[in-house]
Amino acid sequence: MIHSSSSIWCFHSTFIPKLNNSVIQPKNNRCQVKKRFSRSSPLLVASTPTASKQMTRVPRNPNLAKLEAGYLFPEIARRRNAYLEKHPTANIISLGIGDTTQPIPAHVAQKMAERALALATPEGYSGYGPDLGDPELRKKISERLYGGKVDIDEVFVSDGAKCDIGRLQMMFGPGVDIAVQDPSYPVYVDSAVIVGQTGTKNGSLYENIRYMTCLPENNFFPQLDKVPRADIIFFCSPNNPTGAAATREQLEKLVQYAKNNGSIIVYDAAYAPFIRDENIPQSIFEIEGANEVALECNSFSKYAGFTGVRLGWVVCPKSLQFADGSFVHKDFRRIFTTCFNGASSLAQAGGLAVLDDKGMQEVRRLTDYYLENAHILSSAMRDLGLKVFGGENSPYVWVQFPGRSSWDIFEELLERAQIVTVPGSGFGSGGESFLRLSAFASREQCLEAKSRLEKMFGK
Ligand SMILES: Cc1ncc(COP(=O)(O)O)c(C=O)c1O
């Protein structure tokens, strides 16, 4: 029987001690919850049949209270839906969320299907795999993507880069401080808040995070001599959202900066397959000495449309050490094997196919397709007289609208051209006055977006 009435609640509430949780800020900047009971009645048992009304005595993790509720994408969806309610027949083009749209290459899907069918046979069945992933796949990753320069024991095969960032943060724990590019992929900051590396949010900035502003004025590369030291530096190139890809010289500076400061770089290379320029490294390990100060996350998501399949990897050099001389590899392995039981064997079979000769040609074809979309979008914006960045070694086009708020432009494009984008301010204050356009759409949609933009701006 479901009790929905408030009378049940009122009845039980006379028995349940009321818990007033107040968050207090202790000296070390980490929050604790102080519990106070308004009635002292230890003998009373807090039980009620109305599950929906039951409050436990479990304190909420105060770090979660510091987070803003996933604001950006739900807000975009809300505004899009509100528009559709008013204009139900509108044909909205989404250049918003960075999810792939083109099908997985057929021979890759075939290998996953074969692996799935083999699981139904006694000879082909396998259960848990090796803890760091299929050795054949790790070898292929090392050979194909790192020219054999990383040891296969340094490759951790996972269910994707986002999960790896969370596991890395769990390993680093609350005692470190981080630096991020501003604007940046929101997961670095949110995971830092969740594990307790930050204080509270003041305006748009969290206490204890070093924000490395990346604007056109500094070619989207931080002025490192102005950045206060941080333990961990999250660096994403090609960058989400700005589309900027760091050159070899810039990455050399970054590695040197980390060495000078005794910092660790977490290098996010999720968009590496979009790089076409020879002077832009595909991996931080192309920079000499990086194996002493960096680890790298990457993912099959954007290589071959694996956003739903889920497969990624981390390269954690065996030479990377913490301040006490202990090895990061050892701790990461401990976290990895505690919180994760290995990537799906089907996904790994697909990953192997992505990295064979045919697969690599398909990766090139797919990324060329999105890069051509990016070119269509960026040249359309440029022809309209706007300042456009990214879109060359990246699927993201970053458009500047000086003096205007990102949300205003977002709204205007939705209202007048039925195009959904992402307001740059959602990626941090450094993204204010910008819009991010994602090339992960169909060619037809990009061409249609171009013609709508031309109409909208009267060209
Ligand atoms: C910079 C960056 N890193 C990591 C990810 C997550 O990748 P995955 O799908 O492997 O979790 C994304 C996804 O959009 C991303 O933009």
Short mmCIF file of C-alpha atoms and ligand atoms in Angstrom, two decimals:
data_model
loop_
_atom_site.label_atom_id
_atom_site.label_comp_id
_atom_site.label_asym_id
_atom_site.label_seq_id
_atom_site.Cartn_x
_atom_site.Cartn_y
_atom_site.Cartn_z
CA MET A 1 0.00 0.00 0.00
CA ILE A 2 1.35 3.38 -0.92
CA HIS A 3 0.91 6.11 1.65
CA SER A 4 1.04 9.40 -0.07
CA SER A 5 -0.80 11.52 2.43
CA SER A 6 0.95 14.11 4.49
CA SER A 7 -0.91 12.78 7.54
CA ILE A 8 1.30 9.69 7.51
CA TRP A 9 4.32 11.93 7.37
CA CYS A 10 3.01 14.12 10.20
CA PHE A 11 2.35 11.08 12.31
CA HIS A 12 5.81 9.66 11.82
CA SER A 13 7.54 12.95 12.05
CA THR A 14 6.63 13.09 15.70
CA PHE A 15 8.80 9.99 16.21
CA ILE A 16 11.66 10.74 13.91
CA PRO A 17 14.36 12.92 15.38
CA LYS A 18 14.79 15.93 13.17
CA LEU A 19 18.24 16.21 11.74
CA ASN A 20 19.58 19.64 11.10
CA ASN A 21 22.66 19.41 8.99
CA SER A 22 24.80 22.46 8.92
CA VAL A 23 27.87 22.62 6.80
CA ILE A 24 30.85 24.12 8.55
CA GLN A 25 34.10 25.10 6.99
CA PRO A 26 37.08 23.80 8.95
CA LYS A 27 40.58 25.23 8.81
CA ASN A 28 41.91 22.93 6.13
CA ASN A 29 39.29 24.04 3.65
CA ARG A 30 37.56 20.65 3.64
CA CYS A 31 33.93 20.61 4.69
CA GLN A 32 32.45 18.51 7.45
CA VAL A 33 28.86 18.01 8.41
CA LYS A 34 27.93 18.78 11.95
CA LYS A 35 24.91 16.80 13.15
CA ARG A 36 22.49 18.24 15.61
CA PHE A 37 19.31 16.62 16.83
CA SER A 38 16.51 18.89 17.79
CA ARG A 39 15.27 16.18 20.18
CA SER A 40 17.51 13.86 22.10
CA SER A 41 15.78 10.49 21.85
CA PRO A 42 18.29 7.74 21.09
CA LEU A 43 15.68 5.03 21.76
CA LEU A 44 13.41 6.11 18.96
CA VAL A 45 13.75 4.06 15.82
CA ALA A 46 13.45 6.07 12.65
CA SER A 47 11.26 3.77 10.60
CA THR A 48 8.36 4.59 8.38
CA PRO A 49 6.52 2.68 5.70
CA THR A 50 6.45 5.76 3.45
CA ALA A 51 9.73 5.37 1.65
CA SER A 52 9.24 8.61 -0.24
CA LYS A 53 9.10 10.55 3.02
CA GLN A 54 11.85 8.71 4.84
CA MET A 55 14.89 10.78 5.72
CA THR A 56 17.95 8.83 6.79
CA ARG A 57 20.56 9.91 9.29
CA VAL A 58 23.28 9.76 6.66
CA PRO A 59 25.04 13.06 6.13
CA ARG A 60 25.28 14.22 2.55
CA ASN A 61 28.78 14.51 1.12
CA PRO A 62 29.23 18.27 1.58
CA ASN A 63 31.39 18.48 -1.54
CA LEU A 64 28.36 17.63 -3.63
CA ALA A 65 26.53 20.59 -2.16
CA LYS A 66 29.27 22.81 -3.58
CA LEU A 67 28.52 21.67 -7.13
CA GLU A 68 26.09 23.49 -9.32
CA ALA A 69 23.45 21.02 -10.44
CA GLY A 70 24.47 19.94 -14.00
CA TYR A 71 23.50 23.32 -15.31
CA LEU A 72 24.69 23.58 -18.88
CA PHE A 73 23.19 20.72 -20.90
CA PRO A 74 19.89 20.51 -18.97
CA GLU A 75 19.44 24.25 -19.45
CA ILE A 76 20.14 23.92 -23.18
CA ALA A 77 17.58 21.09 -23.36
CA ARG A 78 15.06 23.17 -21.40
CA ARG A 79 15.37 26.13 -23.76
CA ARG A 80 15.21 23.88 -26.82
CA ASN A 81 12.06 22.20 -25.52
CA ALA A 82 10.47 25.52 -24.64
CA TYR A 83 11.12 26.66 -28.21
CA LEU A 84 9.63 23.45 -29.61
CA GLU A 85 6.55 23.88 -27.49
CA LYS A 86 5.96 27.27 -29.04
CA HIS A 87 6.95 26.10 -32.55
CA PRO A 88 6.11 22.38 -32.71
CA THR A 89 6.98 22.05 -36.41
CA ALA A 90 10.39 23.72 -36.15
CA ASN A 91 13.24 21.73 -37.69
CA ILE A 92 15.97 22.29 -35.14
CA ILE A 93 19.59 21.62 -36.10
CA SER A 94 21.74 20.55 -33.20
CA LEU A 95 25.36 21.68 -33.25
CA GLY A 96 25.36 21.36 -29.48
CA ILE A 97 26.39 18.26 -27.60
CA GLY A 98 29.66 16.74 -28.83
CA ASP A 99 28.31 13.27 -29.53
CA THR A 100 29.28 11.43 -32.70
CA THR A 101 26.59 10.85 -35.32
CA GLN A 102 28.22 8.72 -38.03
CA PRO A 103 27.97 4.90 -37.86
CA ILE A 104 30.74 2.72 -36.52
CA PRO A 105 32.80 1.22 -39.39
CA ALA A 106 31.19 -2.04 -40.54
CA HIS A 107 34.22 -4.28 -40.03
CA VAL A 108 34.60 -2.98 -36.47
CA ALA A 109 30.94 -3.75 -35.71
CA GLN A 110 31.47 -7.17 -37.35
CA LYS A 111 34.33 -8.01 -34.97
CA MET A 112 32.21 -7.03 -31.98
CA ALA A 113 29.34 -9.18 -33.27
CA GLU A 114 31.69 -12.16 -33.75
CA ARG A 115 33.01 -11.72 -30.22
CA ALA A 116 29.47 -11.57 -28.87
CA LEU A 117 28.48 -14.78 -30.66
CA ALA A 118 31.64 -16.55 -29.49
CA LEU A 119 30.55 -15.90 -25.91
CA ALA A 120 27.68 -18.30 -26.53
CA THR A 121 30.08 -21.19 -27.17
CA PRO A 122 32.14 -23.18 -24.64
CA GLU A 123 35.37 -22.51 -26.56
CA GLY A 124 34.70 -18.83 -27.11
CA TYR A 125 33.40 -17.97 -23.68
CA SER A 126 35.50 -15.74 -21.45
CA GLY A 127 34.72 -13.98 -18.19
CA TYR A 128 36.74 -11.30 -16.45
CA GLY A 129 39.74 -10.29 -18.51
CA PRO A 130 43.26 -9.22 -17.50
CA ASP A 131 43.02 -6.26 -15.11
CA LEU A 132 44.67 -3.69 -17.39
CA GLY A 133 42.88 -4.96 -20.52
CA ASP A 134 43.57 -7.37 -23.37
CA PRO A 135 47.37 -7.48 -23.83
CA GLU A 136 46.92 -7.64 -27.60
CA LEU A 137 44.93 -4.40 -27.54
CA ARG A 138 47.44 -2.71 -25.22
CA LYS A 139 50.23 -3.74 -27.59
CA LYS A 140 48.29 -2.38 -30.56
CA ILE A 141 47.66 0.92 -28.75
CA SER A 142 51.35 1.21 -27.93
CA GLU A 143 52.50 0.37 -31.46
CA ARG A 144 49.87 2.20 -33.52
CA LEU A 145 49.41 5.31 -31.46
CA TYR A 146 52.70 5.74 -29.59
CA GLY A 147 55.18 4.25 -32.08
CA GLY A 148 56.00 1.54 -29.52
CA LYS A 149 57.42 4.21 -27.17
CA VAL A 150 55.19 3.28 -24.25
CA ASP A 151 55.47 -0.07 -22.53
CA ILE A 152 52.33 -2.18 -22.77
CA ASP A 153 52.23 -2.32 -18.96
CA GLU A 154 51.85 1.46 -19.00
CA VAL A 155 48.56 1.21 -20.95
CA PHE A 156 45.38 0.85 -18.87
CA VAL A 157 42.39 -0.05 -21.07
CA SER A 158 39.16 1.40 -19.68
CA ASP A 159 35.52 2.22 -20.33
CA GLY A 160 36.33 5.77 -21.45
CA ALA A 161 38.17 8.96 -20.65
CA LYS A 162 35.50 10.49 -18.46
CA CYS A 163 35.55 7.52 -16.09
CA ASP A 164 39.35 7.61 -16.10
CA ILE A 165 39.39 11.25 -15.08
CA GLY A 166 37.17 10.30 -12.14
CA ARG A 167 39.46 7.41 -11.16
CA LEU A 168 42.56 9.59 -11.47
CA GLN A 169 40.94 12.15 -9.19
CA MET A 170 40.09 9.43 -6.70
CA MET A 171 43.76 8.46 -6.72
CA PHE A 172 45.01 12.03 -6.24
CA GLY A 173 42.51 12.55 -3.45
CA PRO A 174 41.55 15.72 -1.59
CA GLY A 175 45.08 16.81 -0.68
CA VAL A 176 46.14 18.23 -4.05
CA ASP A 177 45.24 21.39 -5.89
CA ILE A 178 44.58 21.57 -9.59
CA ALA A 179 44.96 23.95 -12.51
CA VAL A 180 42.58 23.94 -15.48
CA GLN A 181 42.37 25.78 -18.75
CA ASP A 182 39.58 28.35 -18.66
CA PRO A 183 37.36 27.54 -20.51
CA SER A 184 37.56 23.77 -20.14
CA TYR A 185 35.73 20.45 -20.32
CA PRO A 186 33.68 20.63 -17.09
CA VAL A 187 34.64 17.18 -15.75
CA TYR A 188 38.05 18.28 -14.43
CA VAL A 189 36.51 20.93 -12.19
CA ASP A 190 33.46 18.92 -11.14
CA SER A 191 35.55 15.88 -10.19
CA ALA A 192 37.93 18.13 -8.24
CA VAL A 193 34.98 19.51 -6.30
CA ILE A 194 33.55 16.05 -5.63
CA VAL A 195 36.79 14.62 -4.21
CA GLY A 196 37.27 17.69 -2.02
CA GLN A 197 40.15 19.46 -3.75
CA THR A 198 38.36 22.81 -3.77
CA GLY A 199 36.67 25.29 -1.53
CA THR A 200 33.31 26.79 -2.36
CA LYS A 201 32.35 28.64 -5.49
CA ASN A 202 32.70 32.42 -5.49
CA GLY A 203 30.93 33.83 -8.53
CA SER A 204 32.09 31.57 -11.33
CA LEU A 205 35.33 30.38 -9.70
CA TYR A 206 36.06 27.72 -7.10
CA GLU A 207 38.49 28.45 -4.30
CA ASN A 208 41.72 26.49 -4.64
CA ILE A 209 41.56 25.97 -8.41
CA ARG A 210 44.08 27.77 -10.60
CA TYR A 211 42.27 28.95 -13.73
CA MET A 212 44.59 29.24 -16.74
CA THR A 213 42.83 31.71 -19.00
CA CYS A 214 42.87 30.70 -22.66
CA LEU A 215 41.73 33.52 -24.93
CA PRO A 216 42.51 34.67 -28.49
CA GLU A 217 44.92 37.23 -26.95
CA ASN A 218 47.21 34.41 -25.76
CA ASN A 219 46.52 32.04 -28.67
CA PHE A 220 44.51 29.91 -26.24
CA PHE A 221 47.71 28.86 -24.46
CA PRO A 222 48.08 29.91 -20.81
CA GLN A 223 50.63 32.48 -19.75
CA LEU A 224 52.46 29.98 -17.60
CA ASP A 225 54.66 32.54 -15.88
CA LYS A 226 51.47 34.05 -14.42
CA VAL A 227 49.94 30.74 -13.27
CA PRO A 228 50.50 29.95 -9.58
CA ARG A 229 51.87 26.47 -8.96
CA ALA A 230 49.38 23.59 -8.84
CA ASP A 231 49.98 19.92 -8.09
CA ILE A 232 47.92 18.64 -11.00
CA ILE A 233 47.54 20.42 -14.34
CA PHE A 234 44.65 19.29 -16.52
CA PHE A 235 45.45 20.10 -20.11
CA CYS A 236 43.28 19.21 -23.08
CA SER A 237 44.53 19.41 -26.66
CA PRO A 238 42.91 19.64 -29.17
CA ASN A 239 40.79 21.51 -26.74
CA ASN A 240 37.17 21.10 -25.87
CA PRO A 241 35.62 23.69 -26.20
CA THR A 242 37.98 26.15 -27.94
CA GLY A 243 39.24 23.79 -30.64
CA ALA A 244 42.78 25.10 -30.03
CA ALA A 245 45.53 22.53 -30.51
CA ALA A 246 48.83 23.13 -28.73
CA THR A 247 51.99 23.19 -30.85
CA ARG A 248 55.15 21.23 -30.07
CA GLU A 249 56.83 24.39 -28.72
CA GLN A 250 53.88 25.12 -26.45
CA LEU A 251 53.85 21.58 -25.09
CA GLU A 252 57.59 21.73 -24.50
CA LYS A 253 56.97 24.83 -22.39
CA LEU A 254 54.18 23.06 -20.53
CA VAL A 255 56.36 20.05 -19.72
CA GLN A 256 59.21 22.31 -18.62
CA TYR A 257 56.80 24.28 -16.43
CA ALA A 258 55.59 21.05 -14.80
CA LYS A 259 59.19 19.98 -14.20
CA ASN A 260 60.13 23.33 -12.68
CA ASN A 261 57.14 23.18 -10.36
CA GLY A 262 57.14 19.48 -9.57
CA SER A 263 53.61 19.14 -10.98
CA ILE A 264 51.84 16.30 -12.79
CA ILE A 265 50.10 16.98 -16.11
CA VAL A 266 46.94 15.03 -16.88
CA TYR A 267 46.91 15.33 -20.65
CA ASP A 268 43.53 14.75 -22.27
CA ALA A 269 44.07 13.73 -25.89
CA ALA A 270 40.51 12.61 -26.66
CA TYR A 271 40.50 14.63 -29.91
CA ALA A 272 43.99 13.58 -31.11
CA PRO A 273 42.72 11.82 -34.28
CA PHE A 274 41.55 15.18 -35.65
CA ILE A 275 45.10 16.54 -35.76
CA ARG A 276 46.38 17.10 -39.29
CA ASP A 277 49.12 19.67 -38.68
CA GLU A 278 52.55 18.03 -38.37
CA ASN A 279 53.75 20.48 -35.73
CA ILE A 280 50.93 19.52 -33.39
CA PRO A 281 51.78 16.46 -31.29
CA GLN A 282 49.15 13.74 -31.00
CA SER A 283 50.43 12.82 -27.56
CA ILE A 284 52.20 14.54 -24.71
CA PHE A 285 54.74 11.71 -24.84
CA GLU A 286 56.08 13.13 -28.09
CA ILE A 287 57.71 15.73 -25.82
CA GLU A 288 61.00 14.68 -24.31
CA GLY A 289 60.89 14.15 -20.59
CA ALA A 290 57.08 14.09 -20.43
CA ASN A 291 57.14 10.59 -18.97
CA GLU A 292 58.51 12.08 -15.75
CA VAL A 293 55.68 14.58 -15.32
CA ALA A 294 52.64 13.48 -17.32
CA LEU A 295 50.02 10.85 -17.84
CA GLU A 296 47.57 10.78 -20.70
CA CYS A 297 43.88 9.90 -21.14
CA ASN A 298 42.43 8.98 -24.48
CA SER A 299 39.35 7.32 -25.87
CA PHE A 300 37.91 5.43 -28.83
CA SER A 301 34.81 7.63 -28.56
CA LYS A 302 35.82 10.10 -31.23
CA TYR A 303 38.14 7.76 -33.17
CA ALA A 304 35.35 5.49 -34.31
CA GLY A 305 32.02 6.56 -32.81
CA PHE A 306 32.47 4.53 -29.60
CA THR A 307 30.63 7.05 -27.40
CA GLY A 308 27.99 4.38 -26.70
CA VAL A 309 30.26 1.33 -26.89
CA ARG A 310 32.65 2.75 -24.24
CA LEU A 311 36.38 2.16 -24.58
CA GLY A 312 39.32 4.31 -23.62
CA TRP A 313 42.76 4.14 -22.10
CA VAL A 314 45.25 5.86 -19.84
CA VAL A 315 48.99 5.83 -20.37
CA CYS A 316 50.63 6.04 -16.97
CA PRO A 317 54.42 5.98 -17.23
CA LYS A 318 56.21 3.72 -14.80
CA SER A 319 58.74 6.51 -14.21
CA LEU A 320 56.16 8.98 -12.83
CA GLN A 321 56.60 9.52 -9.08
CA PHE A 322 54.88 11.24 -6.19
CA ALA A 323 56.77 13.54 -3.83
CA ASP A 324 57.62 10.65 -1.49
CA GLY A 325 59.26 8.68 -4.28
CA SER A 326 56.40 6.20 -4.66
CA PHE A 327 55.19 5.33 -8.13
CA VAL A 328 51.98 6.75 -9.57
CA HIS A 329 51.61 3.62 -11.71
CA LYS A 330 51.37 1.44 -8.62
CA ASP A 331 48.66 3.59 -7.03
CA PHE A 332 46.72 3.98 -10.24
CA ARG A 333 46.77 0.22 -10.76
CA ARG A 334 45.40 -0.17 -7.21
CA ILE A 335 42.56 2.27 -7.85
CA PHE A 336 41.88 0.92 -11.32
CA THR A 337 41.55 -2.67 -10.15
CA THR A 338 39.47 -1.70 -7.12
CA CYS A 339 36.91 0.49 -8.90
CA PHE A 340 36.77 -1.20 -12.25
CA ASN A 341 36.64 -4.78 -13.46
CA GLY A 342 37.93 -4.33 -16.97
CA ALA A 343 36.55 -2.99 -20.22
CA SER A 344 33.88 -5.03 -22.00
CA SER A 345 35.43 -7.83 -24.05
CA LEU A 346 33.13 -6.87 -26.94
CA ALA A 347 34.32 -3.26 -26.87
CA GLN A 348 37.94 -4.44 -26.75
CA ALA A 349 37.39 -6.67 -29.80
CA GLY A 350 36.05 -3.56 -31.55
CA GLY A 351 39.04 -1.52 -30.37
CA LEU A 352 41.44 -4.04 -31.92
CA ALA A 353 39.61 -3.72 -35.22
CA VAL A 354 39.76 0.09 -35.03
CA LEU A 355 43.53 -0.18 -34.78
CA ASP A 356 44.10 -2.55 -37.70
CA ASP A 357 44.98 -1.15 -41.15
CA LYS A 358 41.41 -1.02 -42.36
CA GLY A 359 40.25 0.49 -39.06
CA MET A 360 42.84 3.26 -39.18
CA GLN A 361 41.68 4.15 -42.70
CA GLU A 362 38.13 4.33 -41.38
CA VAL A 363 39.24 6.58 -38.50
CA ARG A 364 40.78 8.87 -41.08
CA ARG A 365 37.61 8.84 -43.21
CA LEU A 366 35.35 9.57 -40.22
CA THR A 367 37.50 12.34 -38.80
CA ASP A 368 37.92 13.86 -42.30
CA TYR A 369 34.13 13.93 -42.57
CA TYR A 370 33.73 15.84 -39.31
CA LEU A 371 36.65 18.13 -40.15
CA GLU A 372 34.94 19.04 -43.44
CA ASN A 373 31.79 19.83 -41.43
CA ALA A 374 33.89 22.01 -39.13
CA HIS A 375 35.29 23.78 -42.17
CA ILE A 376 31.79 24.47 -43.52
CA LEU A 377 30.68 25.90 -40.18
CA SER A 378 33.78 27.96 -39.53
CA SER A 379 33.95 29.44 -43.02
CA ALA A 380 30.24 30.28 -42.85
CA MET A 381 30.80 32.16 -39.60
CA ARG A 382 33.94 33.84 -40.91
CA ASP A 383 32.16 34.98 -44.08
CA LEU A 384 29.64 36.67 -41.83
CA GLY A 385 32.47 38.75 -40.42
CA LEU A 386 32.75 36.91 -37.12
CA LYS A 387 35.95 35.92 -35.36
CA VAL A 388 36.29 32.17 -35.55
CA PHE A 389 38.77 29.84 -33.86
CA GLY A 390 39.39 26.09 -33.83
CA GLY A 391 37.78 23.78 -36.36
CA GLU A 392 41.07 22.90 -38.06
CA ASN A 393 42.62 20.16 -36.00
CA SER A 394 39.46 19.78 -34.01
CA PRO A 395 35.74 19.11 -34.46
CA TYR A 396 34.87 22.22 -32.41
CA VAL A 397 34.40 25.70 -33.82
CA TRP A 398 34.69 28.54 -31.32
CA VAL A 399 33.01 31.77 -32.38
CA GLN A 400 33.46 35.10 -30.65
CA PHE A 401 30.71 37.71 -30.30
CA PRO A 402 32.50 40.58 -28.55
CA GLY A 403 30.46 42.41 -25.96
CA ARG A 404 27.56 39.95 -26.02
CA SER A 405 26.58 37.31 -23.53
CA SER A 406 26.90 33.70 -24.67
CA TRP A 407 23.35 32.89 -23.59
CA ASP A 408 21.95 35.85 -25.55
CA ILE A 409 23.62 34.65 -28.74
CA PHE A 410 22.52 31.09 -28.04
CA GLU A 411 18.94 32.33 -27.71
CA GLU A 412 19.15 34.44 -30.85
CA LEU A 413 20.44 31.55 -32.97
CA LEU A 414 17.72 29.29 -31.62
CA GLU A 415 14.97 31.84 -32.22
CA ARG A 416 16.04 33.10 -35.61
CA ALA A 417 17.79 30.10 -37.22
CA GLN A 418 16.56 27.14 -35.14
CA ILE A 419 20.17 26.15 -34.47
CA VAL A 420 21.21 24.77 -31.08
CA THR A 421 24.78 25.55 -30.01
CA VAL A 422 26.56 25.60 -26.65
CA PRO A 423 27.09 28.93 -24.84
CA GLY A 424 30.80 29.30 -24.15
CA SER A 425 30.22 30.60 -20.63
CA GLY A 426 29.05 27.09 -19.69
CA PHE A 427 32.69 25.99 -19.90
CA GLY A 428 33.96 28.66 -17.53
CA SER A 429 34.15 32.43 -17.37
CA GLY A 430 36.86 32.43 -20.06
CA GLY A 431 34.16 31.22 -22.46
CA GLU A 432 31.88 34.24 -22.03
CA SER A 433 30.94 35.91 -25.36
CA PHE A 434 31.75 32.72 -27.28
CA LEU A 435 29.63 29.94 -28.76
CA ARG A 436 30.80 26.39 -29.37
CA LEU A 437 29.62 24.74 -32.57
CA SER A 438 30.09 21.00 -32.83
CA ALA A 439 30.86 19.41 -36.19
CA PHE A 440 29.44 16.07 -35.00
CA ALA A 441 26.39 16.50 -37.22
CA SER A 442 25.51 15.31 -40.71
CA ARG A 443 26.85 17.12 -43.78
CA GLU A 444 23.31 18.08 -44.78
CA GLN A 445 22.67 19.65 -41.38
CA CYS A 446 25.89 21.66 -41.55
CA LEU A 447 25.05 22.96 -45.04
CA GLU A 448 21.52 23.81 -43.92
CA ALA A 449 22.95 25.57 -40.84
CA LYS A 450 25.22 27.60 -43.11
CA SER A 451 22.35 28.77 -45.31
CA ARG A 452 20.18 29.63 -42.29
CA LEU A 453 23.03 31.67 -40.79
CA GLU A 454 23.49 33.55 -44.05
CA LYS A 455 19.79 34.38 -44.11
CA MET A 456 19.80 35.37 -40.47
CA PHE A 457 22.70 37.77 -40.88
CA GLY A 458 21.26 39.07 -44.19
CA LYS A 459 23.92 37.78 -46.60
C1 LIG B 1 37.91 16.62 -23.56
C2 LIG B 1 37.14 15.37 -23.35
N1 LIG B 1 37.68 14.40 -22.61
C3 LIG B 1 37.01 13.27 -22.38
C4 LIG B 1 35.75 13.06 -22.89
C5 LIG B 1 35.00 11.80 -22.56
O1 LIG B 1 35.32 10.77 -23.40
P1 LIG B 1 34.71 9.32 -23.18
O2 LIG B 1 33.56 9.19 -24.11
O3 LIG B 1 35.83 8.40 -23.49
O4 LIG B 1 34.30 9.20 -21.75
C6 LIG B 1 35.16 14.03 -23.68
C7 LIG B 1 33.82 13.81 -24.24
O5 LIG B 1 33.18 14.60 -24.85
C8 LIG B 1 35.86 15.24 -23.91
O6 LIG B 1 35.33 16.23 -24.61
#
